[in-house]
Each structure stands twice: as C-alpha cells, then as structure tokens.
XYZ file of C-alpha atoms in Angstrom:
714
model
C -7.734 -16.430 -25.474
C -7.848 -13.072 -25.009
C -4.973 -10.972 -26.965
C -2.280 -8.348 -24.526
C -2.305 -5.305 -25.330
C 1.350 -4.801 -27.354
C 4.064 -2.739 -25.322
C 5.366 -1.343 -27.894
C 2.637 0.059 -28.652
C 2.053 1.776 -25.162
C 1.835 5.897 -25.071
C 4.369 7.427 -22.965
C 4.829 6.134 -19.629
C 8.832 5.813 -20.382
C 9.866 5.638 -17.562
C 7.728 1.979 -16.307
C 8.332 1.015 -19.717
C 12.537 1.097 -18.985
C 10.941 -0.059 -15.344
C 9.331 -3.384 -16.668
C 12.775 -3.359 -19.788
C 15.763 -2.979 -17.731
C 13.277 -6.327 -15.588
C 12.795 -7.981 -17.910
C 17.408 -7.667 -18.110
C 17.540 -9.080 -14.865
C 15.260 -10.776 -12.895
C 17.890 -9.451 -9.705
C 16.272 -6.590 -10.032
C 13.791 -7.521 -7.793
C 10.761 -5.726 -9.459
C 8.229 -2.654 -10.002
C 6.027 -1.018 -7.876
C 3.789 1.294 -10.350
C 2.224 4.200 -8.419
C -0.689 6.612 -10.429
C -3.823 7.821 -10.678
C -6.472 5.625 -11.941
C -6.623 5.019 -15.191
C -3.235 5.678 -16.285
C -2.840 1.986 -17.543
C -0.538 0.674 -15.311
C -2.192 -2.845 -15.597
C -2.422 -3.145 -19.686
C 1.458 -2.317 -19.267
C 2.302 -4.172 -17.298
C 0.652 -7.378 -18.716
C 2.079 -6.110 -21.308
C 5.846 -6.720 -20.767
C 4.345 -10.709 -20.100
C 4.904 -11.779 -24.425
C 8.590 -10.182 -23.969
C 9.773 -12.780 -21.252
C 11.669 -15.661 -22.943
C 11.249 -18.666 -22.678
C 11.962 -21.498 -19.115
C 12.789 -24.744 -19.265
C 10.796 -26.516 -16.627
C 11.090 -30.750 -15.838
C 8.030 -32.206 -17.855
C 5.252 -32.738 -15.265
C 5.844 -30.617 -12.695
C 4.199 -28.228 -11.134
C 6.624 -25.811 -9.603
C 7.979 -25.625 -12.400
C 11.530 -26.812 -11.239
C 14.231 -26.408 -13.750
C 15.391 -29.573 -15.694
C 19.402 -28.223 -14.881
C 18.669 -27.954 -11.170
C 15.666 -29.246 -9.961
C 14.755 -28.384 -6.448
C 15.643 -31.686 -4.218
C 12.719 -30.916 -2.032
C 10.145 -30.097 -4.874
C 6.833 -32.119 -3.328
C 5.947 -33.298 -7.265
C 10.383 -34.876 -6.655
C 13.262 -35.851 -6.339
C 13.260 -34.857 -10.033
C 16.684 -36.414 -11.879
C 18.318 -33.976 -13.994
C 17.844 -33.852 -18.102
C 16.237 -32.667 -20.329
C 13.267 -30.274 -20.031
C 10.578 -28.251 -22.182
C 9.867 -25.293 -22.732
C 7.240 -23.446 -22.603
C 6.973 -19.504 -21.837
C 7.244 -17.528 -18.538
C 3.935 -17.339 -16.999
C 2.610 -14.004 -15.251
C 0.254 -15.173 -12.271
C -1.759 -11.998 -10.977
C -3.491 -12.554 -7.744
C -6.654 -10.554 -6.627
C -7.012 -8.741 -3.285
C -9.493 -11.217 -2.233
C -7.039 -14.199 -2.434
C -7.008 -16.447 0.703
C -5.019 -18.077 2.650
C -4.696 -21.471 0.688
C -5.057 -19.586 -2.759
C -1.733 -18.077 -2.562
C 0.654 -20.652 -0.420
C -1.615 -23.586 -1.420
C -3.835 -26.103 0.759
C -2.908 -29.311 1.707
C -5.817 -32.255 2.340
C -6.499 -31.620 6.879
C -8.183 -35.425 6.186
C -6.196 -37.881 4.238
C -2.629 -35.930 5.713
C -4.060 -37.478 9.018
C -5.752 -40.079 8.253
C -3.188 -42.082 5.858
C -0.492 -39.997 6.309
C -0.628 -38.424 2.385
C 0.661 -35.079 1.850
C -1.649 -34.186 -0.735
C -1.013 -30.583 -1.625
C -2.511 -28.536 -4.275
C -0.096 -25.898 -5.042
C -0.955 -21.934 -4.850
C -0.845 -19.296 -7.398
C 3.291 -19.312 -5.224
C 4.097 -22.043 -7.118
C 2.500 -21.255 -10.905
C 4.299 -18.034 -10.412
C 8.091 -19.638 -9.756
C 10.673 -18.437 -12.259
C 7.593 -15.667 -13.978
C 5.710 -12.795 -12.814
C 3.782 -11.942 -10.021
C 1.220 -9.564 -11.015
C -0.348 -7.938 -7.791
C -3.459 -5.045 -9.043
C -4.234 -2.515 -5.818
C -1.786 -4.169 -3.923
C -1.642 -1.537 -1.129
C -5.520 -2.850 0.039
C -3.769 -6.544 0.404
C -4.968 -8.320 3.452
C -1.494 -7.900 5.833
C -1.505 -11.223 6.419
C -1.386 -11.733 2.150
C 1.477 -9.256 2.958
C 3.059 -11.346 5.456
C 3.777 -13.877 3.085
C 4.383 -12.784 -0.337
C 6.917 -11.390 2.478
C 7.892 -14.242 3.964
C 8.185 -15.609 -0.022
C 10.091 -13.323 -1.312
C 12.715 -13.006 1.296
C 13.543 -16.691 1.510
C 12.510 -17.833 -1.741
C 10.442 -20.631 -1.159
C 6.925 -21.021 0.198
C 6.380 -22.945 3.932
C 2.879 -23.941 4.304
C 2.748 -25.795 7.613
C -0.614 -27.280 8.736
C -0.637 -29.124 12.834
C 3.086 -30.528 12.007
C 2.127 -31.368 8.538
C 4.799 -28.940 6.363
C 5.105 -28.583 2.542
C 7.732 -26.435 1.044
C 8.436 -25.294 -2.269
C 11.417 -22.703 -4.495
C 8.741 -19.360 -4.403
C 11.065 -17.742 -7.146
C 8.929 -15.051 -8.725
C 9.853 -10.947 -9.671
C 7.207 -9.609 -8.248
C 5.452 -5.747 -9.968
C 2.420 -4.217 -7.797
C 0.357 -1.501 -9.148
C -1.764 0.565 -7.055
C -3.587 4.897 -5.863
C -1.699 6.060 -3.357
C -5.169 8.127 -3.004
C -6.788 4.474 -1.418
C -3.916 3.797 1.002
C 0.122 3.466 0.932
C 2.164 0.187 1.661
C 3.506 -1.058 4.748
C 7.312 -0.172 5.055
C 9.245 -4.054 4.705
C 7.016 -4.279 2.195
C 7.580 -0.861 -0.171
C 11.099 -1.792 0.602
C 10.788 -5.238 -1.369
C 10.072 -3.323 -5.020
C 13.653 -3.049 -6.660
C 12.056 0.084 -8.508
C 9.782 2.296 -8.107
C 7.719 4.855 -11.439
C 4.753 7.083 -10.612
C 1.816 7.416 -13.600
C 0.027 10.141 -14.303
C -1.678 10.542 -17.018
C -0.637 13.082 -19.784
C -1.975 16.473 -20.297
C -0.176 16.461 -24.081
C -4.074 17.378 -26.721
C -1.578 15.075 -29.255
C -0.572 12.509 -26.970
C -3.654 11.330 -25.670
C -5.636 11.689 -29.086
C -3.226 8.483 -30.161
C -3.969 7.436 -27.023
C -7.451 7.083 -27.504
C -6.652 6.766 -31.143
C -5.067 3.180 -30.252
C -7.103 1.902 -27.564
C -10.570 2.486 -29.996
C -7.856 0.760 -32.723
C -7.591 -2.494 -30.408
C -10.959 -2.995 -29.070
C -12.401 -3.037 -33.082
C -9.763 -6.351 -33.566
C -7.384 -7.076 -30.952
C -5.767 -9.390 -32.784
C -5.060 -7.210 -36.509
C -3.752 -4.443 -33.551
C -1.490 -6.656 -32.783
C -0.029 -7.973 -35.641
C 0.389 -4.285 -36.992
C 2.432 -3.872 -33.528
C 4.349 -7.181 -33.980
C 7.484 -6.735 -36.199
C 8.274 -3.942 -33.310
C 6.792 -6.154 -30.044
C 10.386 -8.749 -32.164
C 12.486 -6.288 -31.876
C 12.208 -5.465 -27.881
C 11.648 -9.468 -27.846
C 15.291 -9.690 -29.674
C 16.896 -6.597 -27.419
C 15.969 -7.707 -24.510
C 17.052 -10.818 -25.037
C 20.795 -9.799 -26.942
C 20.836 -7.386 -23.054
C 20.362 -9.723 -21.599
C 23.298 -12.401 -22.891
C 25.220 -9.387 -22.732
C 25.055 -8.960 -18.833
C 27.324 -11.206 -17.377
C 30.019 -9.638 -18.853
C 29.162 -6.260 -17.580
C 32.045 -4.006 -15.392
C 30.835 -2.373 -11.903
C 33.902 -0.449 -11.073
C 34.869 0.446 -7.562
C 34.254 3.435 -9.072
C 30.672 2.984 -9.837
C 30.353 1.332 -6.522
C 32.143 4.771 -4.267
C 28.842 6.282 -6.281
C 26.242 4.157 -5.272
C 27.470 4.452 -2.229
C 28.370 8.027 -2.316
C 23.967 8.648 -2.885
C 22.476 6.418 -0.801
C 24.515 7.490 2.007
C 23.061 11.183 0.759
C 20.209 10.339 0.924
C 20.102 8.150 4.102
C 18.324 5.538 2.943
C 17.764 2.918 5.260
C 19.529 -0.425 5.500
C 22.131 -2.083 2.867
C 19.618 -3.322 0.474
C 19.272 0.253 -1.593
C 22.880 -0.402 -2.587
C 22.551 -3.601 -3.918
C 19.686 -2.982 -5.680
C 20.445 0.378 -7.589
C 24.182 -2.054 -8.938
C 22.239 -3.946 -9.805
C 19.917 -1.435 -11.480
C 23.066 0.161 -12.933
C 24.634 -3.199 -14.237
C 20.767 -3.648 -16.707
C 21.606 -0.137 -18.163
C 24.434 -1.032 -19.292
C 23.399 -3.784 -20.623
C 20.690 -2.067 -22.724
C 22.613 -0.365 -23.693
C 24.704 -1.863 -24.867
C 27.851 -1.412 -23.349
C 30.180 -3.219 -20.965
C 30.572 -1.128 -18.429
C 28.240 1.466 -15.882
C 29.021 4.986 -16.433
C 27.888 7.675 -13.733
C 24.971 8.154 -15.947
C 23.512 4.385 -15.334
C 24.020 5.076 -11.833
C 21.774 8.674 -11.380
C 19.479 6.752 -13.909
C 19.327 3.011 -11.239
C 18.757 5.794 -8.217
C 16.309 7.747 -10.028
C 13.942 4.341 -9.758
C 15.300 2.734 -7.365
C 15.870 5.665 -4.608
C 12.934 7.700 -4.133
C 10.380 4.569 -2.001
C 13.101 4.075 0.267
C 13.660 7.086 1.347
C 10.882 7.344 2.856
C 11.454 8.589 6.917
C 7.904 8.886 7.969
C 3.932 8.084 6.782
C 2.384 10.927 5.962
C 6.170 11.700 3.168
C 5.764 12.291 0.182
C 8.478 8.968 -2.176
C 10.240 10.866 -3.859
C 13.878 12.214 -4.838
C 15.777 15.557 -5.415
C 17.286 15.361 -8.516
C 19.863 19.179 -7.676
C 20.672 17.499 -4.474
C 21.186 13.747 -6.443
C 23.031 16.747 -9.442
C 25.026 17.847 -6.368
C 26.078 14.387 -4.442
C 27.695 13.900 -7.767
C 29.030 16.398 -8.612
C 31.155 16.633 -5.504
C 31.880 12.728 -5.909
C 33.469 13.966 -9.243
C 35.104 16.230 -7.191
C 36.765 14.182 -5.195
C 37.812 11.343 -6.886
C 38.838 12.818 -10.115
C 39.590 9.622 -12.530
C 37.649 9.166 -15.515
C 35.837 6.347 -16.176
C 38.039 3.371 -18.380
C 37.290 4.046 -21.947
C 33.598 2.077 -23.002
C 33.316 -0.484 -24.722
C 32.154 0.847 -28.458
C 29.357 -2.307 -28.035
C 28.556 -3.273 -31.205
C 27.522 -0.947 -34.369
C 24.119 -0.028 -34.036
C 23.809 -2.523 -32.073
C 20.449 -2.165 -29.029
C 22.759 0.498 -27.009
C 21.583 3.025 -30.281
C 17.983 3.418 -29.443
C 15.492 3.492 -27.033
C 12.458 0.513 -27.358
C 10.541 3.207 -28.508
C 12.872 4.693 -31.485
C 10.457 5.733 -35.307
C 7.411 5.781 -35.821
C 4.920 2.150 -35.507
C 2.691 1.082 -37.838
C 0.052 3.314 -37.668
C 2.561 6.968 -37.246
C 3.025 7.936 -34.160
C 5.587 7.406 -30.868
C 5.207 4.491 -30.207
C 5.346 4.297 -26.998
C 2.149 3.876 -25.498
C -0.209 2.825 -22.956
C -3.775 1.275 -23.743
C -5.846 3.473 -21.712
C -4.218 7.359 -21.583
C -1.263 7.305 -18.809
C 2.283 8.283 -19.157
C 4.315 10.096 -17.030
C 6.589 13.029 -16.553
C 8.789 13.918 -19.948
C 12.147 12.410 -18.783
C 14.400 15.308 -19.057
C 17.433 14.552 -21.928
C 20.347 12.361 -21.049
C 21.932 10.052 -22.196
C 20.398 7.019 -23.357
C 18.479 5.787 -21.975
C 15.825 7.953 -20.890
C 15.001 8.355 -17.290
C 11.358 9.749 -17.148
C 12.376 13.461 -14.806
C 10.504 12.593 -11.749
C 11.673 15.474 -9.550
C 10.375 15.702 -6.345
C 10.176 18.595 -3.434
C 9.812 18.425 0.025
C 6.588 17.481 1.900
C 4.782 21.701 1.503
C 3.054 22.732 4.640
C 1.269 25.464 4.972
C 2.133 28.748 5.508
C 1.946 29.396 9.759
C 0.386 33.444 10.636
C 2.386 36.004 10.226
C 3.901 36.139 14.024
C 1.442 39.082 14.491
C -0.803 36.599 14.611
C -3.190 37.136 18.007
C -1.976 35.026 21.032
C -3.886 32.086 22.845
C -7.456 33.217 24.062
C -10.419 30.472 25.042
C -13.756 32.757 24.323
C -15.717 35.876 22.183
C -13.032 37.429 21.366
C -11.998 34.990 18.513
C -15.867 34.410 17.658
C -16.142 37.543 16.645
C -13.800 37.217 14.224
C -16.405 35.261 12.323
C -19.655 37.240 12.659
C -22.504 35.657 11.872
C -21.550 33.577 8.987
C -18.132 32.943 9.534
C -16.758 33.684 6.377
C -15.926 37.411 7.657
C -13.108 35.116 10.290
C -11.520 32.872 7.807
C -7.675 32.444 9.170
C -5.299 31.330 7.339
C -4.058 26.846 7.861
C -1.326 26.554 10.946
C 1.535 23.946 10.405
C 0.531 21.034 13.108
C 2.409 20.312 16.290
C 5.830 18.168 16.399
C 3.238 15.109 16.152
C 4.352 12.185 19.006
C 2.897 8.778 19.982
C -0.199 8.306 21.524
C -2.360 5.473 23.282
C -4.755 3.251 21.965
C -7.339 3.756 21.537
C -9.739 0.454 21.357
C -14.139 0.488 20.726
C -15.638 -1.655 23.412
C -16.242 -6.171 22.401
C -15.308 -9.036 19.541
C -15.557 -7.879 16.139
C -15.376 -9.633 13.160
C -14.233 -6.794 10.799
C -11.185 -6.985 8.735
C -7.829 -7.491 10.206
C -5.571 -5.446 11.472
C -3.687 -3.554 14.819
C -6.934 -2.155 16.912
C -9.885 -3.144 18.349
C -10.182 -6.978 19.609
C -11.569 -9.310 16.893
C -12.487 -13.072 15.866
C -9.511 -13.225 13.400
C -7.590 -16.033 11.128
C -4.600 -15.494 13.133
C -3.959 -14.288 16.718
C -5.090 -17.141 19.592
C -6.791 -19.842 19.811
C -9.992 -19.574 22.287
C -12.131 -22.168 20.802
C -12.734 -24.419 18.368
C -15.230 -25.447 16.093
C -17.050 -27.240 12.647
C -15.604 -26.137 9.409
C -17.464 -22.893 7.831
C -16.568 -24.237 3.843
C -13.367 -24.533 3.804
C -11.134 -25.505 6.678
C -8.841 -22.713 7.869
C -6.786 -24.113 10.517
C -7.008 -26.949 12.307
C -7.439 -27.982 15.941
C -5.570 -30.929 15.825
C -7.249 -31.770 19.530
C -10.456 -31.066 18.736
C -10.580 -33.087 15.866
C -8.996 -35.909 18.244
C -12.083 -35.503 20.620
C -14.456 -35.815 17.810
C -13.505 -38.984 15.455
C -12.050 -40.487 18.940
C -15.024 -41.940 19.802
C -16.753 -43.629 16.551
C -13.324 -45.760 15.882
C -14.988 -48.848 16.951
C -17.585 -48.648 15.290
C -15.738 -47.848 11.889
C -13.568 -51.012 12.130
C -9.811 -49.434 13.108
C -7.362 -52.322 13.717
C -4.372 -50.435 13.740
C -3.091 -47.747 15.466
C -3.834 -45.377 13.140
C -6.943 -42.914 14.085
C -9.698 -43.511 11.208
C -11.227 -38.966 10.604
C -14.365 -38.581 8.976
C -15.009 -35.043 6.950
C -17.214 -34.492 10.662
C -14.739 -34.520 12.912
C -13.081 -31.940 11.708
C -12.474 -29.052 14.332
C -11.285 -25.775 12.977
C -9.548 -23.195 15.456
C -11.349 -19.978 16.803
C -8.506 -17.222 17.376
C -8.763 -14.183 18.261
C -6.589 -10.916 16.837
C -7.077 -7.861 16.202
C -8.969 -5.758 13.368
C -8.465 -2.452 12.248
C -11.755 0.306 12.896
C -13.009 3.460 10.593
C -11.822 6.656 13.018
C -14.063 9.226 12.364
C -11.808 12.189 13.145
C -14.703 15.011 13.230
C -12.997 18.589 14.223
C -14.190 22.088 15.460
C -12.553 24.633 12.825
C -14.567 27.945 14.117
C -12.681 31.366 15.751
C -12.954 29.861 19.421
C -9.521 27.470 17.697
C -8.435 29.544 15.853
C -4.947 30.720 17.958
C -2.435 30.320 16.579
C -0.994 27.832 18.572
C -3.727 26.107 19.708
C -4.829 25.146 16.569
C -1.383 23.973 15.719
C -1.214 21.704 18.799
C -4.545 20.920 18.016
C -2.824 19.755 14.219
C -0.543 17.866 15.870
C -2.944 16.092 18.344
C -4.704 15.116 15.159
C -2.009 14.269 13.127
C -0.254 12.325 15.816
C -3.341 10.049 15.579
C -4.021 9.646 12.078
C -0.530 8.420 12.115
C -1.986 5.849 14.947
C -4.372 4.586 12.236
C -1.993 4.856 9.717
C -0.175 1.677 11.872
C -2.550 0.349 13.016
C -4.477 -0.231 9.044
C -7.784 1.409 9.349
C -9.691 3.149 7.547
C -10.295 7.301 8.224
C -12.387 9.464 8.030
C -12.902 13.584 8.520
C -14.844 16.061 9.419
C -15.056 19.870 10.076
C -17.082 21.727 11.498
C -16.931 26.253 11.448
C -19.440 28.821 10.385
C -22.729 27.833 9.903
C -22.164 24.794 8.874
C -19.924 20.515 8.296
C -17.856 19.395 5.772
C -16.986 15.920 5.451
C -13.124 16.956 4.136
C -12.865 13.739 3.207
C -15.320 10.673 2.933
C -13.424 6.674 5.049
C -10.941 6.150 2.593
C -8.080 3.169 4.060
C -5.403 6.865 2.102
C -4.219 8.136 6.097
C -1.722 10.744 3.605
C -4.978 12.574 2.095
C -6.592 12.846 5.658
C -3.464 13.736 6.472
C -3.105 16.305 2.962
C -7.246 17.698 4.003
C -5.841 18.459 8.156
C -2.629 21.102 6.345
C -4.897 22.972 4.332
C -6.785 23.555 7.228
C -8.588 26.730 7.857
C -10.331 27.983 10.843
C -12.899 30.492 11.613
C -16.209 31.393 12.464
C -19.203 30.294 15.514
C -19.398 26.349 16.197
C -21.924 24.544 14.443
C -21.228 21.522 17.120
C -24.849 20.134 16.301
C -23.465 20.781 12.833
C -20.480 18.109 12.909
C -22.021 15.568 15.322
C -25.165 15.607 13.082
C -22.502 14.879 9.914
C -20.806 12.257 11.572
C -24.276 9.728 12.184
C -25.001 10.364 8.972
C -21.241 8.592 7.314
C -21.562 6.121 9.711
C -25.821 5.233 8.956
C -23.648 4.940 5.296
C -20.933 3.462 6.037
C -22.655 1.070 7.530
C -24.647 -0.181 4.394
C -21.464 -0.254 2.682
C -19.307 -2.426 5.472
C -21.149 -3.961 8.620
C -18.824 -5.773 10.041
C -16.154 -2.590 10.234
C -16.784 -1.089 13.149
C -16.320 3.356 14.357
C -14.199 5.260 16.717
C -16.254 8.340 16.802
C -13.019 11.207 17.534
C -14.987 14.264 18.965
C -11.848 17.181 18.917
C -13.208 20.369 19.939
C -13.777 22.700 22.974
C -17.104 21.465 23.589
C -18.473 25.648 22.552
C -21.540 25.425 20.385
C -22.822 28.833 19.142
C -24.593 29.054 16.095
C -27.799 31.307 14.562
C -30.605 30.334 17.212
C -34.450 29.966 16.374
C -36.796 32.479 18.163
C -38.268 29.965 20.959
C -35.821 26.892 20.048
C -33.111 24.604 21.548
C -30.061 26.512 22.197
C -26.433 25.106 20.075
C -26.443 23.891 23.734
C -29.270 21.846 23.568
C -28.920 20.981 20.192
C -25.295 19.627 20.574
C -26.154 17.573 23.330
C -29.611 16.012 21.151
C -27.419 14.583 18.536
C -24.846 13.211 20.886
C -27.294 11.015 22.945
C -28.584 9.401 19.261
C -24.867 9.200 18.246
C -24.736 7.152 21.112
C -28.413 5.284 21.142
C -27.086 4.119 17.636
C -23.514 2.328 19.519
C -21.054 4.647 18.832
C -18.146 4.168 20.122
C -16.488 7.662 21.316
C -13.777 9.235 22.159
C -14.316 13.274 22.633
C -10.871 14.791 23.185
C -10.529 17.917 25.103
C -8.662 21.280 23.584
C -9.410 23.599 26.238
C -7.485 25.612 27.204
C -6.159 28.885 29.886
C -7.028 29.547 33.449
C -10.852 29.530 33.323
C -11.617 26.520 32.085
C -15.943 25.592 31.790
C -15.588 22.103 30.831
C -18.114 21.596 28.255
C -16.231 18.828 26.490
C -17.076 16.676 29.331
C -20.027 17.292 29.439
C -19.870 16.297 25.485
C -18.470 12.946 26.202
C -21.565 11.916 29.170
C -23.273 13.261 26.177
C -21.843 10.363 23.851
C -21.281 7.918 27.007
C -17.581 8.404 25.160
C -14.160 9.187 27.088
C -12.936 12.772 27.592
C -8.976 12.397 27.491
C -7.206 15.920 26.957
C -4.180 17.102 24.384
C -1.543 16.074 27.642
C -3.726 12.625 27.774
C -2.731 11.156 24.493
C 0.004 10.803 25.351
C 1.220 7.671 25.221
C 3.358 8.407 27.799
C 1.746 9.718 30.454
C -0.531 8.629 32.187
C -0.543 4.189 32.099
C -4.817 3.658 30.364
C -6.105 5.478 29.061
C -9.339 4.904 27.001
C -8.865 0.507 26.638
C -12.846 0.373 27.961
C -14.530 3.604 26.223
C -16.980 4.400 28.417
C -20.077 3.477 25.241
C -23.309 1.477 25.225
C -22.619 -0.841 21.802
C -24.674 -1.524 19.866
C -25.798 -5.500 20.638
C -25.653 -5.628 17.118
C -22.181 -4.893 15.934
C -20.953 -5.746 19.202
C -21.205 -9.553 19.310
C-alpha cells in the first residue's frame, strides 16, 4: 500500500489547505475546485486530506455505504434493519478523465434483466464515493456526458441508472474535489457553481521555500514510511483539531447580522442565484468552528467570501475569475456604517484551544515551516488577517490592450496602410487595439457525419442523441436497442425450449442503439494582421468577430488554434487547445502592420492540421480564414505572384478535404472581391462580417461547400 504524503508536511498553499480543512469540518460546504498551473502539487494536497477525515459507520456488507443509523430505504443491497454497523476510513475515490459512463454510475446486466427479471447491478464510482470524497483530476477535461451525470448526482444526492425500463437508484452524497489547469480550458458554468469553494495555486517564487519543498519531496521519495512517521504527531494533532471543530460546529451561531453581511456581499458582487449566499454562510460557520468560536464574526464572512465567490462572479466565459478585495472591504465598511450594532461578546473558547493556532504553526520535524506541498507549490502570501488566514487573491478586471490614440489614421483599405509596413513589416507595427463587443454568431458546421469527441457543433455518431439504428455491440453494451434485441431473439424461442411467457435472450441477440448527436471540432483561425487590416475601427471589428467565434467555440466544446500572418511570415500564436480563454487573450494582444503573406498563413494552417490529424484523427477541422483577401509580399524574379501562391496553397487545403469559411473583412465603397475568390479556391464559403451575426440571415454556413476527405467524412 502506497504511503500518502502527509498533509501537515505540505509547504505553503495556505488557501488550499484551509479550503480542504473547512470541508473536512463541514462537508456541507460543498467541495473545492483547485485551479493552478502544472506541477503545483494540487493532487498531492487533495490526496493527503483523505487520511485526516473521520471514520464513517456503514452497514456491514453494503456496497453502497449505508448509514446503519438511517439506512437508505431504496438501497439495491437493502432493505437494511437499523442497527450497529462497522467503522471504516472515509474513502477518496478518483474519477479518471477517460472513465466510461458505466464506470461512473454502475452497470446493469441487461441479459439477466431481460431473461430472468433480476436487477443484477454492479456499482460504479458514485456508489464508492458515497459519504466520502470524489476527486476528479483535470476536471475541465471531462466529457460532457460525465459532467451531466456529476451535476445530477450532486444536485439530487442520488444516482439513477436507467436501461430500457429497468432502473436502479442509490444514494450518492459526496464531497466533490476537482483540480484543473486553466490553460487547458474552463469548466461549464453549471459544474463550476457546484463547487463550494475555489482556490488558485501557483509555484512559490521564494528561494528558501522552494528549497524546502524539494528537500521534503526528496526525503519522502527516498523513504515514504519513515517520512510519514516523522510527521505522524502533526497529522494526529490536525486530526484531533478537525474532530473538535466538527463537534463544535452545531453550537456555532450564525446571527442575523452575519447573514445580512453575507447577503450584502453577494448582492454587491452581483453573483447569480442564491447558492453563493448559502455556501458563504456555511463556510463562515465552519471558519468560526475551526477557530474554536461559537459566533460568526466579520473576519469569518470576509474569509468565506474570498473562498466562495471568485468563481461565481464570472459574468462571461472570458472573464478572469477572482475577487476584488478592495471592493469586498468597501462593502463590509459600508455595512458597518449602516449597521453599527457591535457583535455579541465572543465565546473565548478553551484556553490554548484549536482557535489559538493554525494547522501550520510551529516547526515540523525537519525544521521548516509546517505547511508544504510535495511537488512544490504554494499560493500567494496571505494578508495579515485575524486567524484563520485566507490567501491574498486580489484580482483586477480583465485587462485589454491600450487603444490607439485618437490621432490614429482613419479606416483605409489599400496601399497607404501597406506602405507603413515596409518590406519587412517591422517598421509599420501598430499597437494592439481592443476588440469590439462580441455578438452571437451563426453555427458553422463541418459537412458529413463524424465520430469525434462529444460536443455541440457538427453531426456525429455518439453515445448520446437521437437513435438512428441498431448494431451488434462493440465491446461492453452501452445503450440497448430493445426492439432490435427482441426481433433478434424471437426466431429462436422454440429451439431454445421456451415454455413460459418470458423471452429467452442470449448474448448474441443483444443489439445496441446507434445514435446521432453532435461533436466538437478543431476550429483553426487564420487571422490577417497585416497593414491592410490595421485601420483602428476595422481591426476592432475584426477582433470582435473572432472573439464572437471563440465564444461560440467555447459553448460548442471545440478545440481552437490561432495562426496570424503579417510582415514576411505566419506564426502559430496558439497551438490547438481546449483553452478558449487563452486564445482570446492572445487575440487581444495581437499587433498589426506590414505586408500580407497570405500563402504563408495558409501553408502554416495546412501543416498544423496535418499534425493534429495524426494526434486526434477523429476530430474534424474547420478552417476559419479572417482576411480581406489581399496578398502582398516580396516576389522572386520570374516566380508566381503573391496572389498565385495564395491560390495554390488554398487548393492544397481544399484537396485535403478541409472544411473552410472565409470571413471577408474588406470594407469601403470599392471592393475587389479577393476574399470571395479565396473562398472559391478553398471550396469554402465566403461570409461578410455582417452575415456572421446570428440575427442577420436565415441560413449561413450550415452546408459549408467543400469536398471533404472521404476517409474523414465517413
């Protein structure tokens, strides 16, 4: 059995440690979402907290961890008679990113259910996690259908398994803990709201602290059992403090004044719904109990808000999560002015009790501070606040690049802007301008029927959606097609000796449903950033259009990539990723100016798509070229013109079967129609900026006119 890294040996990460400990004190807080860069020991900290959780009493032999004092009346292993059970450690169950639906919720033996009428049910991870911890590493990479199942279980406290008229229900109340790297994509708002608290972690920049992290990690790797034994006393002290806080929690009074403070804070930050108020109240109560007090104070409300609100104040997908502490302090100050009634006399608590010191006071066995992370990570240093400390998580509003001065030249299409760039394009570089207000776009589809990852863009065969046929199962039966199964079994009933009313079904008779749903695609943006696009108003509108398409890609669960071309070459500004936020940030900082190497941009796109086809052959691409169609670059003597080179590159992409859309950015009274010509070479569809809006036309690019690669469109 692997020895877990001790929780008390973790260096730094005060906010994460506090959030996990508060959930150990009060599971009703609702779990923790840990956001941070790679290699910051997020998983180490989460796994370490499980050993500190109190034991749970369960019914002996029950696979669903029923409480012997109040067994679940609908437990598949029941009914259970109330009585004495057995104690076991609280479980921490890990949900792999690639888990199947049956592994998560459990599976029914369909053959026995149809032939014998027996509910032969094999529990899944939700049953294992009941009354424990469900840990999801890289939670932002979970497939949508697994997220939907998690949402249902978290909301109802139960898991339902339905298979063609046969259903099983069991209790599934668990502490949900997730870790994620924001660079790999954000979470759906519905799942984000299910996490009670959120913390941001980052690697320490302090040399001594990093040295201590490495020293402890090396000591642990060399002798895990010996390292854990050196921290055993500190682990036991934490375990006792958690038990004491749990015992004190029912006596903590959340007065009307604290409730009004919580309501004022949540209203001041304009969070959606009422879950934020409830979670903040539970967290403030747990903070008071952790400090050994029976009253909730202003510092508890403040600390709870810093942990429960940052992920709930996000108004749009591209908003940075966080909480403005100055605004929080101002709201609490105004409340004090409007309601100057002092707090009641606090309960002093036991002398030298749990409230007198944090979980990391004192020196550990190795002489370093007691907080730590096995892999080397910590949060920003906490502010000087009354115990317990909460990390400083001040976050400003989403920054955009400074706009150009008012003296910037007016919109222009032709050589005047090009001339600014010169041959090399460097001399004409202009500062990045902010994007115009995003809008709702029409859906851009890839033609044909794919088999890529579940999403919301193009038609695809999937495990979810409308049923279009039946087939023999490929591996484990996931979705039974009942009528096809009956038709397959019916001709063999006499030969199988059927005498009663039941249907004799064999495994060869089973048929699974073939369903058609939607898939996510790889949307690769190729954006013209040359001098002809550099006019301030036009570039702002173009960025607004691309930002709108990025928002659409976020909602449809696509991967995105960003290529820009200007000057003499093209650049892969963002390799294909699930982090649409990162693409939006790169777009915001995009400078403009110089010549227009359109052919280089298209060839770069072809190379990126070739590599991605090897990495993920099932994910079909959609190429979105944003340009006015001009092509100007240094020409070799006697060689093809820039326009001819761009046309040749476009025909190569069309030959690869890449579905494409050309967003025509040409403006002004005289239009050359170059973007339309490029679209014809790509066998794609030209779309103007105005036509891109969802409310501007009745139909847009639903039928992208391209010849798809037969091997990829099947």
